[in-house]
Amino acid sequence: MNEIRFWLNGKEVHHPYEPTKRLLDVLRDHYSLTGAKEGCGEGECGACSVLIDSLIYPACITPLAHVSNAQVYTIEGIKTLPSYAIIEEAFIEEGAVQCGICTPGMVMATLALLKKTPHPTLEQIKDGISGNLCRCTGYNMIVKAVLRASLKGESPW
Ligand code: FES
Ligand code: FES
């Protein structure tokens, strides 16, 4: 049987050839990586955000074929990185987590932003998280959390 090869949270994976299957379903159903959530299912809310070759993608509209030979990271895979601890701390300190539904996606978007732009302006932060919806915080606290993370020490992004 044909396979699609990719790297999932740093480990090489050979997955059965199901090119049109949604990456979100593969992650949740086959690898028990449930940090990426099903929200809108249409690429609009960011609840399912993952990093593919360091860029943020909505896994709900990303076909498996898209990750062939790519590096895929989910929220579970970045939890051991120093950058995760910095972002987590900043979100807690700014009160940017309430119900938590959007949080994994927000953290992934923050990491993608800070990797590309370690010291973003407020406009760049708003732009960086613009694909991620939050029904609770009103965004101000999230924007402040991203800014706080960007100002913490040496950037390990
Ligand atoms: S569930 Fe994927 S963007 Fe909303
Ligand atoms: S904290 Fe509830 S949706 Fe963002």
CSV table of C-alpha atoms and ligand atoms in Angstrom, one decimal:
chain,number,residue,atom,x,y,z
A,1,MET,CA,0.0,0.0,0.0
A,2,ASN,CA,1.3,3.5,-0.8
A,3,GLU,CA,2.2,5.8,2.0
A,4,ILE,CA,2.6,9.4,2.7
A,5,ARG,CA,5.7,10.3,4.7
A,6,PHE,CA,5.9,13.3,6.9
A,7,TRP,CA,7.4,14.3,10.3
A,8,LEU,CA,4.9,14.7,13.1
A,9,ASN,CA,6.1,16.5,16.1
A,10,GLY,CA,9.7,15.6,15.1
A,11,LYS,CA,9.1,11.9,14.4
A,12,GLU,CA,9.1,10.4,11.0
A,13,VAL,CA,5.6,9.0,10.1
A,14,HIS,CA,4.5,6.8,7.3
A,15,HIS,CA,0.8,7.1,6.9
A,16,PRO,CA,-1.5,5.1,4.6
A,17,TYR,CA,-2.0,6.9,1.3
A,18,GLU,CA,-5.2,8.9,1.9
A,19,PRO,CA,-4.3,12.1,0.1
A,20,THR,CA,-7.7,13.8,0.4
A,21,LYS,CA,-8.3,13.0,4.0
A,22,ARG,CA,-8.3,16.0,6.3
A,23,LEU,CA,-5.2,16.5,8.3
A,24,LEU,CA,-7.3,17.3,11.3
A,25,ASP,CA,-9.0,13.9,11.2
A,26,VAL,CA,-5.6,12.1,10.7
A,27,LEU,CA,-4.1,13.9,13.7
A,28,ARG,CA,-7.1,13.3,16.0
A,29,ASP,CA,-8.2,9.9,15.0
A,30,HIS,CA,-5.0,8.1,14.1
A,31,TYR,CA,-2.4,9.8,16.4
A,32,SER,CA,-4.7,10.9,19.3
A,33,LEU,CA,-3.4,14.5,19.0
A,34,THR,CA,-6.6,16.2,20.2
A,35,GLY,CA,-5.1,19.6,20.9
A,36,ALA,CA,-6.2,20.8,17.4
A,37,LYS,CA,-9.9,21.2,17.7
A,38,GLU,CA,-12.8,21.1,15.3
A,39,GLY,CA,-14.4,24.4,15.4
A,40,CYS,CA,-15.9,25.8,12.2
A,41,GLY,CA,-14.5,23.1,9.9
A,42,GLU,CA,-14.2,25.8,7.2
A,43,GLY,CA,-10.8,27.4,7.8
A,44,GLU,CA,-12.3,30.4,9.5
A,45,CYS,CA,-11.7,30.1,13.3
A,46,GLY,CA,-8.2,28.8,13.9
A,47,ALA,CA,-9.2,26.2,16.5
A,48,CYS,CA,-7.4,23.5,14.5
A,49,SER,CA,-4.2,25.4,13.8
A,50,VAL,CA,-1.0,23.4,13.2
A,51,LEU,CA,2.4,24.4,12.0
A,52,ILE,CA,3.5,23.0,8.7
A,53,ASP,CA,7.1,23.9,7.9
A,54,SER,CA,6.9,26.7,10.4
A,55,LEU,CA,3.8,28.3,8.8
A,56,ILE,CA,0.4,28.3,10.4
A,57,TYR,CA,-2.3,26.2,8.7
A,58,PRO,CA,-5.9,25.2,9.5
A,59,ALA,CA,-5.8,21.4,9.7
A,60,CYS,CA,-9.6,21.2,9.0
A,61,ILE,CA,-9.1,22.3,5.3
A,62,THR,CA,-5.6,20.9,4.8
A,63,PRO,CA,-5.6,17.6,2.9
A,64,LEU,CA,-3.1,15.0,4.0
A,65,ALA,CA,-1.3,15.2,0.6
A,66,HIS,CA,-0.3,18.7,1.5
A,67,VAL,CA,2.0,17.5,4.3
A,68,SER,CA,4.0,15.0,2.2
A,69,ASN,CA,7.6,15.3,3.3
A,70,ALA,CA,6.8,18.3,5.5
A,71,GLN,CA,7.4,19.0,9.2
A,72,VAL,CA,4.1,19.1,11.1
A,73,TYR,CA,3.8,20.3,14.6
A,74,THR,CA,0.8,20.3,16.8
A,75,ILE,CA,0.3,21.9,20.2
A,76,GLU,CA,1.4,18.6,21.8
A,77,GLY,CA,4.7,18.7,19.9
A,78,ILE,CA,5.7,22.2,20.9
A,79,LYS,CA,5.0,21.8,24.6
A,80,THR,CA,8.5,20.8,25.4
A,81,LEU,CA,10.0,23.9,23.7
A,82,PRO,CA,11.3,26.8,25.8
A,83,SER,CA,9.2,29.1,23.5
A,84,TYR,CA,6.0,27.3,24.6
A,85,ALA,CA,6.8,27.9,28.3
A,86,ILE,CA,7.3,31.6,27.5
A,87,ILE,CA,4.1,32.0,25.6
A,88,GLU,CA,2.1,30.0,28.1
A,89,GLU,CA,3.4,32.1,31.0
A,90,ALA,CA,2.6,35.3,29.1
A,91,PHE,CA,-1.0,34.2,28.4
A,92,ILE,CA,-1.5,33.3,32.0
A,93,GLU,CA,0.0,36.6,33.3
A,94,GLU,CA,-2.2,38.6,30.9
A,95,GLY,CA,-5.4,36.6,31.7
A,96,ALA,CA,-5.6,35.7,28.0
A,97,VAL,CA,-7.1,32.2,28.7
A,98,GLN,CA,-10.7,31.9,29.7
A,99,CYS,CA,-12.6,28.9,28.4
A,100,GLY,CA,-9.5,27.7,26.6
A,101,ILE,CA,-11.1,26.5,23.4
A,102,CYS,CA,-9.1,29.0,21.2
A,103,THR,CA,-5.9,28.7,23.3
A,104,PRO,CA,-4.0,26.0,21.4
A,105,GLY,CA,-4.7,27.7,18.1
A,106,MET,CA,-3.7,31.1,19.6
A,107,VAL,CA,-0.5,29.7,21.0
A,108,MET,CA,0.4,28.1,17.6
A,109,ALA,CA,-0.4,31.4,15.8
A,110,THR,CA,1.8,33.2,18.4
A,111,LEU,CA,4.7,30.9,17.8
A,112,ALA,CA,4.4,31.2,14.1
A,113,LEU,CA,4.3,35.0,14.3
A,114,LEU,CA,7.3,35.2,16.7
A,115,LYS,CA,9.4,32.8,14.6
A,116,LYS,CA,8.9,35.1,11.7
A,117,THR,CA,8.8,38.4,13.6
A,118,PRO,CA,10.5,38.1,17.0
A,119,HIS,CA,9.6,41.7,18.0
A,120,PRO,CA,6.2,42.5,16.4
A,121,THR,CA,4.3,45.7,16.5
A,122,LEU,CA,0.7,45.7,17.8
A,123,GLU,CA,-0.5,45.8,14.2
A,124,GLN,CA,1.7,42.8,13.4
A,125,ILE,CA,0.3,40.9,16.4
A,126,LYS,CA,-3.3,41.7,15.4
A,127,ASP,CA,-2.5,40.5,11.9
A,128,GLY,CA,-0.7,37.4,13.2
A,129,ILE,CA,-3.7,36.2,15.2
A,130,SER,CA,-6.3,37.4,12.8
A,131,GLY,CA,-7.2,33.9,11.7
A,132,ASN,CA,-8.0,32.8,15.2
A,133,LEU,CA,-11.4,33.6,16.8
A,134,CYS,CA,-11.9,34.0,20.5
A,135,ARG,CA,-15.3,34.3,22.0
A,136,CYS,CA,-14.2,35.2,25.5
A,137,THR,CA,-11.4,37.6,25.9
A,138,GLY,CA,-12.2,40.4,23.5
A,139,TYR,CA,-8.6,40.0,22.1
A,140,ASN,CA,-7.0,42.8,24.1
A,141,MET,CA,-5.6,40.4,26.6
A,142,ILE,CA,-4.4,38.0,23.9
A,143,VAL,CA,-2.7,40.8,22.1
A,144,LYS,CA,-1.0,41.9,25.3
A,145,ALA,CA,0.1,38.3,26.0
A,146,VAL,CA,1.7,38.0,22.6
A,147,LEU,CA,3.5,41.3,23.2
A,148,ARG,CA,4.6,40.2,26.6
A,149,ALA,CA,6.0,36.9,25.2
A,150,SER,CA,7.9,38.8,22.6
A,151,LEU,CA,9.6,41.0,25.2
A,152,LYS,CA,10.6,38.1,27.5
A,153,GLY,CA,14.4,37.7,27.4
A,154,GLU,CA,16.3,36.2,24.5
A,155,SER,CA,13.9,35.0,21.8
A,156,PRO,CA,14.1,31.2,21.4
A,157,TRP,CA,11.7,31.1,18.5
B,1,FES,S1,-12.0,24.3,12.7
B,1,FES,FE1,-10.4,24.7,11.3
B,1,FES,S2,-10.4,26.8,11.1
B,1,FES,FE2,-12.1,26.4,12.3
B,2,FES,S1,-10.7,31.9,25.7
B,2,FES,FE1,-12.7,31.1,25.2
B,2,FES,S2,-12.7,31.2,23.0
B,2,FES,FE2,-10.9,32.2,23.6
